[in-house]
Amino acid sequence: DVKVTQSSRYLVKRTGEKVFLECVQDMDHENMFWYRQDPGLGLRLIYFSYDVKMKEKGDIPEGYSVSREKKERFSLILESASTNQTSMYLCATEGQTEAFFGQGTRLTVV
Amino acid sequence: GQNIDQPTEMTATEGAIVQINCTYQTSGFNGLFWYQQHAGEAPTFLSYNVLDGLEEKGRFSSFLSRSKGYSYLLLKELQMKDSASYLCAVRDDGNNRLAFGKGNQVVVIP
């Protein structure tokens, strides 16, 4: 079975905290993505990576950074969490003809 | 840039057939994906089209016309569990990023 695993399903953090969201895949896919999903706005791309140590900004990278030290792991970092970063965060990986999401992390910043 | 349009909501009766449309305008094209997303859950991969024509997978079929920038997802023999949001996503051929539509909410009624 295909597996994309995100480290937490639910997370509550305080404003100003540094937050790490981890994503691990076991499909040997090169492309990995981080999205956030908000009501009425759909899925918006934050960052993506098509190889180890490579990263590209998506549509809304401000306030985020990423790390890809190993092929199977892609981490999203909120440098200083703010309330407007409260959202559902989704990691995805993509092969040539298929793409899969992790279960999502619902992050609340208080 | 990329622009992907989907109607927002439709209601259909159990056992019926429903067609969900997606039109796109993208600078490059390297495949179109359809996903199903139940409330509070991550999207689940349904289908992939890169060539014109119809791809059939059980009760679900997906059609692509690249010249028209158009795709549809056909759901046959609707079941209550098919109540979900259906997302269309287009992959750009330049940078492999996926751009998502905002999704079409399908409500199945008895």
Coordinates of C-alpha atoms in Angstrom, one line a residue:
Chain A
D1 CA 0.0 0.0 0.0
V2 CA 1.1 3.5 -0.8
K3 CA 2.1 5.5 2.2
V4 CA 2.5 9.2 2.7
T5 CA 2.6 9.9 6.5
Q6 CA 2.4 13.2 8.2
S7 CA 3.8 13.4 11.7
S8 CA 0.7 14.9 13.4
R9 CA -3.0 14.8 12.7
Y10 CA -3.9 17.7 15.0
L11 CA -1.5 20.4 16.4
V12 CA -2.0 23.4 18.6
K13 CA 0.8 26.0 18.8
R14 CA 1.3 29.4 20.3
T15 CA 1.9 32.6 18.3
G16 CA 5.7 33.0 17.7
E17 CA 6.6 29.4 18.1
K18 CA 8.7 27.6 15.5
V19 CA 6.7 24.7 14.1
F20 CA 7.9 21.6 12.2
L21 CA 5.5 19.5 10.1
E22 CA 7.1 16.3 8.9
C23 CA 6.1 14.2 5.8
V24 CA 7.5 10.8 4.9
Q25 CA 6.8 8.8 1.8
D26 CA 7.7 5.2 0.9
M27 CA 7.1 5.3 -2.8
D28 CA 10.5 6.6 -3.9
H29 CA 8.9 9.6 -5.6
E30 CA 11.0 12.5 -6.5
N31 CA 8.4 15.2 -6.4
M32 CA 7.0 16.3 -3.0
F33 CA 4.7 19.2 -2.2
W34 CA 3.3 21.1 0.7
Y35 CA -0.2 22.7 0.4
R36 CA -2.5 24.5 2.8
Q37 CA -6.2 24.2 2.4
D38 CA -8.7 26.8 3.6
P39 CA -12.5 27.1 3.1
G40 CA -13.3 28.9 -0.1
L41 CA -9.6 29.1 -1.2
G42 CA -9.0 25.6 -2.2
L43 CA -5.5 24.0 -2.1
R44 CA -2.6 26.5 -2.3
L45 CA 0.9 25.4 -3.0
I46 CA 3.4 26.6 -0.4
Y47 CA 6.7 24.9 -1.5
F48 CA 7.7 21.9 -3.5
S49 CA 10.8 19.9 -4.2
Y50 CA 11.7 17.7 -7.1
D51 CA 15.0 16.3 -5.7
V52 CA 17.0 16.0 -2.5
K53 CA 18.2 19.4 -1.3
M54 CA 16.2 21.1 -4.0
K55 CA 13.2 23.4 -3.2
E56 CA 11.0 25.7 -5.1
K57 CA 8.6 28.4 -3.9
G58 CA 5.0 27.8 -4.6
D59 CA 2.3 30.5 -4.6
I60 CA 2.3 31.4 -0.9
P61 CA 5.8 30.8 0.6
E62 CA 5.9 33.8 2.9
G63 CA 6.3 32.7 6.5
Y64 CA 7.4 29.2 5.6
S65 CA 10.5 27.3 4.8
V66 CA 11.2 23.7 3.9
S67 CA 13.9 21.1 4.2
R68 CA 14.6 18.0 2.1
E69 CA 17.7 16.2 3.3
K70 CA 16.6 12.8 2.2
K71 CA 14.4 11.7 -0.7
E72 CA 11.7 10.2 1.5
R73 CA 11.3 13.2 3.9
F74 CA 10.0 16.7 3.2
S75 CA 9.6 19.0 6.2
L76 CA 7.6 22.3 6.4
I77 CA 8.8 24.9 8.9
L78 CA 6.8 27.8 10.2
E79 CA 9.5 30.1 11.4
S80 CA 7.3 32.1 13.8
A81 CA 3.8 30.8 13.8
S82 CA 1.0 33.4 13.4
T83 CA -2.8 33.0 13.7
N84 CA -3.3 33.4 10.0
Q85 CA -1.3 30.2 9.5
T86 CA -4.1 28.3 11.2
S87 CA -5.1 25.8 8.5
M88 CA -5.1 22.3 7.2
Y89 CA -1.7 21.4 5.9
L90 CA -1.3 18.6 3.3
C91 CA 1.8 16.9 2.0
A92 CA 1.7 15.2 -1.4
T93 CA 4.0 13.1 -3.5
E94 CA 3.8 12.6 -7.2
G95 CA 5.0 9.9 -9.6
Q96 CA 4.6 10.0 -13.3
T97 CA 1.0 9.0 -13.4
E98 CA -0.2 9.1 -9.8
A99 CA -0.1 11.5 -6.9
F100 CA -0.9 10.8 -3.2
F101 CA -1.6 12.9 -0.2
G102 CA -0.8 12.4 3.5
Q103 CA -3.7 12.4 5.9
G104 CA -3.3 16.1 6.7
T105 CA -2.3 18.1 9.7
R106 CA -4.9 20.5 11.2
L107 CA -2.8 23.3 12.8
T108 CA -4.3 25.8 15.1
V109 CA -2.2 28.8 16.2
V110 CA -3.5 30.5 19.3
Chain B
G1 CA -0.1 31.4 -15.0
Q2 CA -2.7 28.8 -14.4
N3 CA -6.4 29.1 -14.1
I4 CA -8.6 26.1 -13.3
D5 CA -12.4 26.4 -13.1
Q6 CA -14.9 24.0 -11.6
P7 CA -18.6 24.5 -10.7
T8 CA -19.0 24.8 -6.9
E9 CA -21.8 22.4 -6.0
M10 CA -24.3 19.9 -7.4
T11 CA -26.9 17.6 -5.9
A12 CA -27.8 14.2 -7.4
T13 CA -29.9 11.2 -6.5
E14 CA -28.5 7.8 -5.4
G15 CA -28.2 5.5 -8.5
A16 CA -27.9 8.4 -10.9
I17 CA -25.0 9.6 -13.1
V18 CA -23.3 12.9 -12.5
Q19 CA -20.7 14.7 -14.6
I20 CA -18.2 17.1 -13.0
N21 CA -16.5 19.5 -15.4
C22 CA -13.2 21.2 -15.2
T23 CA -11.8 23.8 -17.6
Y24 CA -8.2 25.0 -17.5
Q25 CA -5.9 27.6 -18.9
T26 CA -2.3 26.8 -18.2
S27 CA 1.0 27.9 -19.6
G28 CA 2.1 24.3 -20.0
F29 CA 0.3 20.9 -19.7
N30 CA 1.7 17.5 -18.6
G31 CA -1.3 15.7 -17.2
L32 CA -4.6 16.2 -15.4
F33 CA -5.5 14.5 -12.1
W34 CA -8.9 14.0 -10.4
Y35 CA -9.2 13.6 -6.6
Q36 CA -12.0 12.8 -4.2
Q37 CA -12.0 14.6 -0.8
H38 CA -14.5 13.7 2.0
A39 CA -15.0 16.4 4.7
G40 CA -12.1 16.7 7.1
E41 CA -10.0 14.2 5.2
A42 CA -7.1 14.4 2.7
P43 CA -7.8 14.1 -1.0
T44 CA -7.7 10.6 -2.5
F45 CA -6.3 10.0 -6.0
L46 CA -8.9 8.9 -8.6
S47 CA -7.5 9.2 -12.1
Y48 CA -4.9 10.6 -14.4
N49 CA -5.2 11.7 -18.0
V50 CA -2.5 13.0 -20.3
L51 CA -3.8 12.0 -23.7
D52 CA -7.2 12.9 -25.2
G53 CA -10.0 10.5 -24.6
L54 CA -11.7 8.6 -21.9
E55 CA -10.2 6.6 -19.0
E56 CA -12.5 4.2 -17.2
K57 CA -12.0 2.8 -13.7
G58 CA -15.1 1.0 -12.4
R59 CA -17.9 3.5 -11.7
F60 CA -15.6 6.5 -12.4
S61 CA -14.5 7.7 -15.8
S62 CA -12.4 10.7 -16.7
F63 CA -12.2 12.5 -20.1
L64 CA -9.7 14.9 -21.4
S65 CA -9.6 17.2 -24.4
R66 CA -6.3 19.1 -24.5
S67 CA -7.3 21.3 -27.4
K68 CA -10.4 22.6 -25.5
G69 CA -8.6 22.7 -22.1
Y70 CA -11.4 20.6 -20.7
S71 CA -11.9 17.5 -18.6
Y72 CA -14.8 15.8 -16.9
L73 CA -15.2 13.2 -14.3
L74 CA -18.2 10.9 -14.7
L75 CA -19.6 9.1 -11.6
K76 CA -22.1 6.3 -12.4
E77 CA -24.5 4.4 -10.1
L78 CA -24.1 7.1 -7.4
Q79 CA -23.8 5.9 -3.8
M80 CA -24.3 7.9 -0.6
K81 CA -20.5 7.5 0.1
D82 CA -19.8 9.4 -3.1
S83 CA -20.9 12.6 -1.4
A84 CA -17.6 14.5 -1.4
S85 CA -15.7 17.3 -3.0
Y86 CA -14.0 16.5 -6.3
L87 CA -10.8 18.3 -7.2
C88 CA -9.3 18.7 -10.6
A89 CA -5.5 19.4 -10.8
V90 CA -3.3 20.2 -13.8
R91 CA 0.4 19.5 -13.9
D92 CA 2.6 22.1 -15.6
D93 CA 5.1 20.7 -18.0
G94 CA 7.7 23.3 -17.2
N95 CA 8.1 22.8 -13.5
N96 CA 6.0 19.8 -12.5
R97 CA 3.9 21.8 -10.1
L98 CA 0.2 20.9 -9.7
A99 CA -2.4 23.6 -9.8
F100 CA -5.8 22.7 -8.2
G101 CA -9.3 23.9 -8.9
K102 CA -11.3 24.8 -5.8
G103 CA -13.4 21.6 -6.1
N104 CA -16.9 20.7 -6.8
Q105 CA -19.1 19.6 -3.9
V106 CA -21.3 16.7 -4.8
V107 CA -24.2 15.9 -2.5
V108 CA -25.9 12.5 -3.0
I109 CA -29.5 12.3 -1.8
P110 CA -31.7 9.1 -1.4

